[in-house]
Tab-separated table of C-alpha atoms in Angstrom:
chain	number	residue	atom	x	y	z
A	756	UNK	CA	77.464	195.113	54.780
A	757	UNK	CA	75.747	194.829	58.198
A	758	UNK	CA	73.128	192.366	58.708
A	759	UNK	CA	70.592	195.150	59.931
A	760	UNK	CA	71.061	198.216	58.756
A	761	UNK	CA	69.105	201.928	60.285
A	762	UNK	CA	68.726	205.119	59.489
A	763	UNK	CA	71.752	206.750	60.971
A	764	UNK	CA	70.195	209.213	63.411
A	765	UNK	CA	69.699	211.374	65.362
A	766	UNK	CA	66.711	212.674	64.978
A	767	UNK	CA	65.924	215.961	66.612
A	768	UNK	CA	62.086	216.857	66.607
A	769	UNK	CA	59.542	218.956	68.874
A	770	UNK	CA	57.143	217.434	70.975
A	771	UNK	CA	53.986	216.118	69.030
A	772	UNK	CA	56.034	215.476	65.509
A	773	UNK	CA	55.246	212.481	63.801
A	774	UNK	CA	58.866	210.361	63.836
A	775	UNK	CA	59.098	207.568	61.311
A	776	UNK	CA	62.053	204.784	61.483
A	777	UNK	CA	63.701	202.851	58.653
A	778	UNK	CA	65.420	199.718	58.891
A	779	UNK	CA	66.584	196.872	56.022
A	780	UNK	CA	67.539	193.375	56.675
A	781	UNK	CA	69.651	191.699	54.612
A	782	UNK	CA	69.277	187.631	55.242
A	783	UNK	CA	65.867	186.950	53.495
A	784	UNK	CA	65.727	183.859	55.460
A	785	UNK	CA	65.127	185.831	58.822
A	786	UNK	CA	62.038	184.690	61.035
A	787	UNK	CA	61.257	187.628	63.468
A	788	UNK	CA	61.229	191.028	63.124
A	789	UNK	CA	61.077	193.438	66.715
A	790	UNK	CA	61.713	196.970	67.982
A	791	UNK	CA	63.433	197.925	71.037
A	792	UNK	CA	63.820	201.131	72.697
A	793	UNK	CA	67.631	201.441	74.705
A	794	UNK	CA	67.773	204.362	77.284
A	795	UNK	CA	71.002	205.886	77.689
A	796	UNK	CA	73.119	203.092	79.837
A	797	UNK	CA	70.152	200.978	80.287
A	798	UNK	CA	69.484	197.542	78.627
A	799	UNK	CA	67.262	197.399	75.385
A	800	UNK	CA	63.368	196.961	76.124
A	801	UNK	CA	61.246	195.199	73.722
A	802	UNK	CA	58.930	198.153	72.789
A	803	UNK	CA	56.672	195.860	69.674
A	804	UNK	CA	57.317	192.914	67.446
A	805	UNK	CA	56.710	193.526	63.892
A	806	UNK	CA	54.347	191.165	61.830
A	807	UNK	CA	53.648	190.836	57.949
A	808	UNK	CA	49.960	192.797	58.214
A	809	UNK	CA	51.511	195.862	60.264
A	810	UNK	CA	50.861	196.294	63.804
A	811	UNK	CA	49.962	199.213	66.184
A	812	UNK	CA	50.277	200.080	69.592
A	813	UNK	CA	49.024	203.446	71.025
A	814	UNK	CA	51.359	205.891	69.188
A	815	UNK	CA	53.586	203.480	67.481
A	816	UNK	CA	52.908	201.507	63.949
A	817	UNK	CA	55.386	198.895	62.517
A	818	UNK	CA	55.515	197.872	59.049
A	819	UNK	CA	57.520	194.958	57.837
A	820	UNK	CA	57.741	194.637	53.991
A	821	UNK	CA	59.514	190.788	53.783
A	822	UNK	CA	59.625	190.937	49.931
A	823	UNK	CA	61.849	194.632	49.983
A	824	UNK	CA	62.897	193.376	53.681
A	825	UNK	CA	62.320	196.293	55.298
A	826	UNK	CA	61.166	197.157	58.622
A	827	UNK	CA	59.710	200.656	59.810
A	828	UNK	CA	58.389	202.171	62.980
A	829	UNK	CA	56.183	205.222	62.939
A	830	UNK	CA	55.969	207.368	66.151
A	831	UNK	CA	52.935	209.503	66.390
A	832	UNK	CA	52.416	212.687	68.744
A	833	UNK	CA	56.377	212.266	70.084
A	834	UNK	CA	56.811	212.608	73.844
A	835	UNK	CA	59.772	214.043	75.841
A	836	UNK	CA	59.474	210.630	77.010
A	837	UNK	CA	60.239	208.913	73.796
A	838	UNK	CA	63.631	210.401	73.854
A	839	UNK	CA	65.467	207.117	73.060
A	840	UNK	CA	67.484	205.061	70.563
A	841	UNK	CA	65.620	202.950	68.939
A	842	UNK	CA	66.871	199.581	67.871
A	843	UNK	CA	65.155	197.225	65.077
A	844	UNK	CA	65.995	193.452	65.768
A	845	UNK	CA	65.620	190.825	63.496
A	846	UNK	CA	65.680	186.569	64.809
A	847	UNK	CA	67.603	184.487	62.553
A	848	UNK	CA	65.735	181.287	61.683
A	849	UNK	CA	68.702	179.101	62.494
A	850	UNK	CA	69.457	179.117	66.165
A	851	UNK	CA	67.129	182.231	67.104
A	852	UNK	CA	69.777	184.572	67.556
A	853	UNK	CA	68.750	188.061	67.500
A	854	UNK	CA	70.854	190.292	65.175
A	855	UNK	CA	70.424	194.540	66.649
A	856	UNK	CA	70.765	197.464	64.632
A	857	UNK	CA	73.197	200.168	65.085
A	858	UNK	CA	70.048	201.936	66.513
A	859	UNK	CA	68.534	205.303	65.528
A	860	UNK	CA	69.034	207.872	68.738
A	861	UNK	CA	65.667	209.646	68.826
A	862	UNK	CA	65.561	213.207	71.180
A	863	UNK	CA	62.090	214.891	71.508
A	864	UNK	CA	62.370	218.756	72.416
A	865	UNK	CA	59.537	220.689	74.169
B	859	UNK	CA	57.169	190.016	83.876
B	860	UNK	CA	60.489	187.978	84.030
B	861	UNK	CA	63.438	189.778	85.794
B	862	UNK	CA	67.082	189.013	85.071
B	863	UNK	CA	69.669	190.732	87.089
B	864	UNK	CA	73.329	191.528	86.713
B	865	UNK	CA	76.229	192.169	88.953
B	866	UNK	CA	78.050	193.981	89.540
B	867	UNK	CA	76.581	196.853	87.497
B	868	UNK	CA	79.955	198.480	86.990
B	869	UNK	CA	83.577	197.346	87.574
B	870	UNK	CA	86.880	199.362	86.923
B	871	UNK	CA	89.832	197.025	86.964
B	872	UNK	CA	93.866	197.272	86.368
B	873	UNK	CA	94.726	196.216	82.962
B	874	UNK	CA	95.575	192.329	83.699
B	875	UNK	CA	93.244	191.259	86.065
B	876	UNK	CA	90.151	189.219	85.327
B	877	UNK	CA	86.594	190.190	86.430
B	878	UNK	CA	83.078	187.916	86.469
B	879	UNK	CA	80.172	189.361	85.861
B	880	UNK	CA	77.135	187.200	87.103
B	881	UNK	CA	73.904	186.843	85.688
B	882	UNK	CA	70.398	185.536	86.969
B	883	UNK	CA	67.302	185.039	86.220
B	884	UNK	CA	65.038	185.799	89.319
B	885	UNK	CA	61.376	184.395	88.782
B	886	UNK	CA	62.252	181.745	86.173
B	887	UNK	CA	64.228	179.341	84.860
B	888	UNK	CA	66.251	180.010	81.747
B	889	UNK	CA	67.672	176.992	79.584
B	890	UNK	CA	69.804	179.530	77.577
B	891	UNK	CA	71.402	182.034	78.052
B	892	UNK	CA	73.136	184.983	76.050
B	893	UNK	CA	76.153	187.508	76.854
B	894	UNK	CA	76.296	190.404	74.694
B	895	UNK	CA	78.592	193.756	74.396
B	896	UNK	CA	78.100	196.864	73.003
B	897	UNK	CA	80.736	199.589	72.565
B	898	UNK	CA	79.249	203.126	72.657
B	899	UNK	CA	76.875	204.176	69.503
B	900	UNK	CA	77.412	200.861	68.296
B	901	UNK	CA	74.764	198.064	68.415
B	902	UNK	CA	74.670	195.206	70.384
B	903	UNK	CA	76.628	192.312	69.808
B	904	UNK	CA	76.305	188.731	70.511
B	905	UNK	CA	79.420	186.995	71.907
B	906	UNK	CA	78.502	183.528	72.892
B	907	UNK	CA	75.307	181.748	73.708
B	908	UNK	CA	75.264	179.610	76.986
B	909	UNK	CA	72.796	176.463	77.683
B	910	UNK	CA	72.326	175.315	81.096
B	911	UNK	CA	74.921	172.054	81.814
B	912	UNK	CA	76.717	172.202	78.033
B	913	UNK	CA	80.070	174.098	76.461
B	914	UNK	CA	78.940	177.930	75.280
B	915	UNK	CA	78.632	178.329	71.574
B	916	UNK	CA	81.132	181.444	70.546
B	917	UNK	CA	80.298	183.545	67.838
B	918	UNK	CA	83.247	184.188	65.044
B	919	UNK	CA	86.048	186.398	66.516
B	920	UNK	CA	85.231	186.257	70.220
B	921	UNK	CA	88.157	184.291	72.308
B	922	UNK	CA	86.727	181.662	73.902
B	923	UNK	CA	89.948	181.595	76.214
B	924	UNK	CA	89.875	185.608	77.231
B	925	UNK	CA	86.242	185.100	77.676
B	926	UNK	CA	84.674	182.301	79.785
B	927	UNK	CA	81.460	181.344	80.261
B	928	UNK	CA	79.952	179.451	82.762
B	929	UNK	CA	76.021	178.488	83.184
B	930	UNK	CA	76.305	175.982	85.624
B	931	UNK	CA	72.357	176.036	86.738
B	932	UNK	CA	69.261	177.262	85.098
B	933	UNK	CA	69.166	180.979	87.270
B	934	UNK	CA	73.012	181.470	86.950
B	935	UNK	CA	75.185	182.115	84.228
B	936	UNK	CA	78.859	183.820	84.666
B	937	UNK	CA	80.728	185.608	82.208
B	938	UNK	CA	84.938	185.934	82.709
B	939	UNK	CA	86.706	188.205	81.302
B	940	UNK	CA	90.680	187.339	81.692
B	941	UNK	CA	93.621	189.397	81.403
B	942	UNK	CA	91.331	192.560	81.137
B	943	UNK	CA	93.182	195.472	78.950
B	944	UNK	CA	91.364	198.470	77.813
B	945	UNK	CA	90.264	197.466	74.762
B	946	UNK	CA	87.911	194.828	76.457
B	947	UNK	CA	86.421	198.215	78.531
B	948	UNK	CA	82.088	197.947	77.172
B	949	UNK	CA	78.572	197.070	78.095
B	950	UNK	CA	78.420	193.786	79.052
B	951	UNK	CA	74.426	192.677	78.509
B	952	UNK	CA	72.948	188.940	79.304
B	953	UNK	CA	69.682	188.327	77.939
B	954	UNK	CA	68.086	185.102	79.131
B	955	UNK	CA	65.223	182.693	77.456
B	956	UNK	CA	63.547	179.728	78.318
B	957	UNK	CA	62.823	176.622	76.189
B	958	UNK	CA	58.980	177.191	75.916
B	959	UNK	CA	59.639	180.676	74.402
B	960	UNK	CA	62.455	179.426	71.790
B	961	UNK	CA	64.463	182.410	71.680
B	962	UNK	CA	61.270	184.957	70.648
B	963	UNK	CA	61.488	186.685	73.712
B	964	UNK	CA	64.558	187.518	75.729
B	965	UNK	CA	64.599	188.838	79.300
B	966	UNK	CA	67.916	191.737	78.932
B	967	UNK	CA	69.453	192.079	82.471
B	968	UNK	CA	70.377	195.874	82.974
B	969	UNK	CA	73.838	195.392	82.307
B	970	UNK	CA	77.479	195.696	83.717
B	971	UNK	CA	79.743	198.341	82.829
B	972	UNK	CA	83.345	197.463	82.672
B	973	UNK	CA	86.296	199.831	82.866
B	974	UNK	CA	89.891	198.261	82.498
B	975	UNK	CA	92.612	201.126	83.112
């Protein structure tokens, strides 16, 4: 079983859909939860870090339930531009390694 | 914000040869540095983590010997890839951090591709 697991994608919605990412960790004793968005042959950009009491920024909400350890991100009013995979990342307590998901490919159509 | 480049961006080699992919960090100095690789659709993977002036620390199943790192100052770390065959052909990704940000936040360098025919 993979450390971080996502919903396999990809997701295929029109422009202004509400998008909403899924994402389980499996080592309870992980310290730092984070999404990134990856463009196609680019390196991953940290879009939000994910803390216990939710977070939002703009469009995007992240959730991180430690006790079910599970980690969502909610896109609201998709863009073209938020074509994307989306990777959740989770830090390791011991030696701060991040551990990436698969990722979930997201593609926003006018 | 803090900018870490990598070069060359892409590389096709013969199968045999070795190829070194550099990797800096621009405006700051990073203590520790990371070299990752991702085959397509397939998430990124951490292959060895590299701290300015000490040996790099290997995760399980990555060949120390086939790939060699090198961080000899706090801007530069090198990555080696010997005896290149196919199978070795990925995204090669270095991430760097410094000590005051312990690992939370790592600076991804846009990443080399590598081609071994």
């Amino acid at each position: 079983r993979k450390e971080v697991e996502q919903d396999p994608g990809p997701f295929n919605v029109p422009e202004g859909a509400t998008v909403a990412f899924n994402c389980t960790y499996s080592n309870s004793a992980s310290q730092s939860f984070f999404w990134y968005r990856q463009d196609c042959r680019k390196e991953p950009k940290l879009l939000m870090s994910v803390y216990s009491s939710g977070n939002e920024d703009g469009r995007f909400t992240a959730q991180l339930n430690r006790a079910s350890q599970y980690i969502s991100l909610l896109i609201r009013d998709s863009k073209l531009s938020d074509s994307a995979t989306y990777l959740c990342v989770v830090k390791r307590s011991q030696g701060g390694k991040l551990i990436f998901g698969q990722g979930t490919e997201l593609s926003v159509k006018p | 914000g803090a900018v870490v480049s990598q070069h060359p961006s892409w590389v096709i080699c013969k199968s045999g040869t070795s190829v070194k992919i550099e990797c800096r960090s621009l405006d700051f100095q990073a203590t520790t540095m990371f070299w990752y690789r991702q085959f397509p659709k397939q998430s990124l993977m951490l292959m060895a983590t590299s701290n300015e002036g000490s040996k790099a620390t290997y995760e399980q199943g990555v060949e120390k010997d086939k790939f060699l790192i090198n961080h000899a100052s706090l801007t530069l770390s090198t990555l080696t890839v010997t005896s290149a065959h196919p199978e070795d052909s990925s995204f090669y990704i270095c991430s760097a951090a410094t000590s005051a940000s312990s690992y939370n936040e790592q600076f991804f360098g846009p990443g080399t591709r590598l081609t071994v025919l």
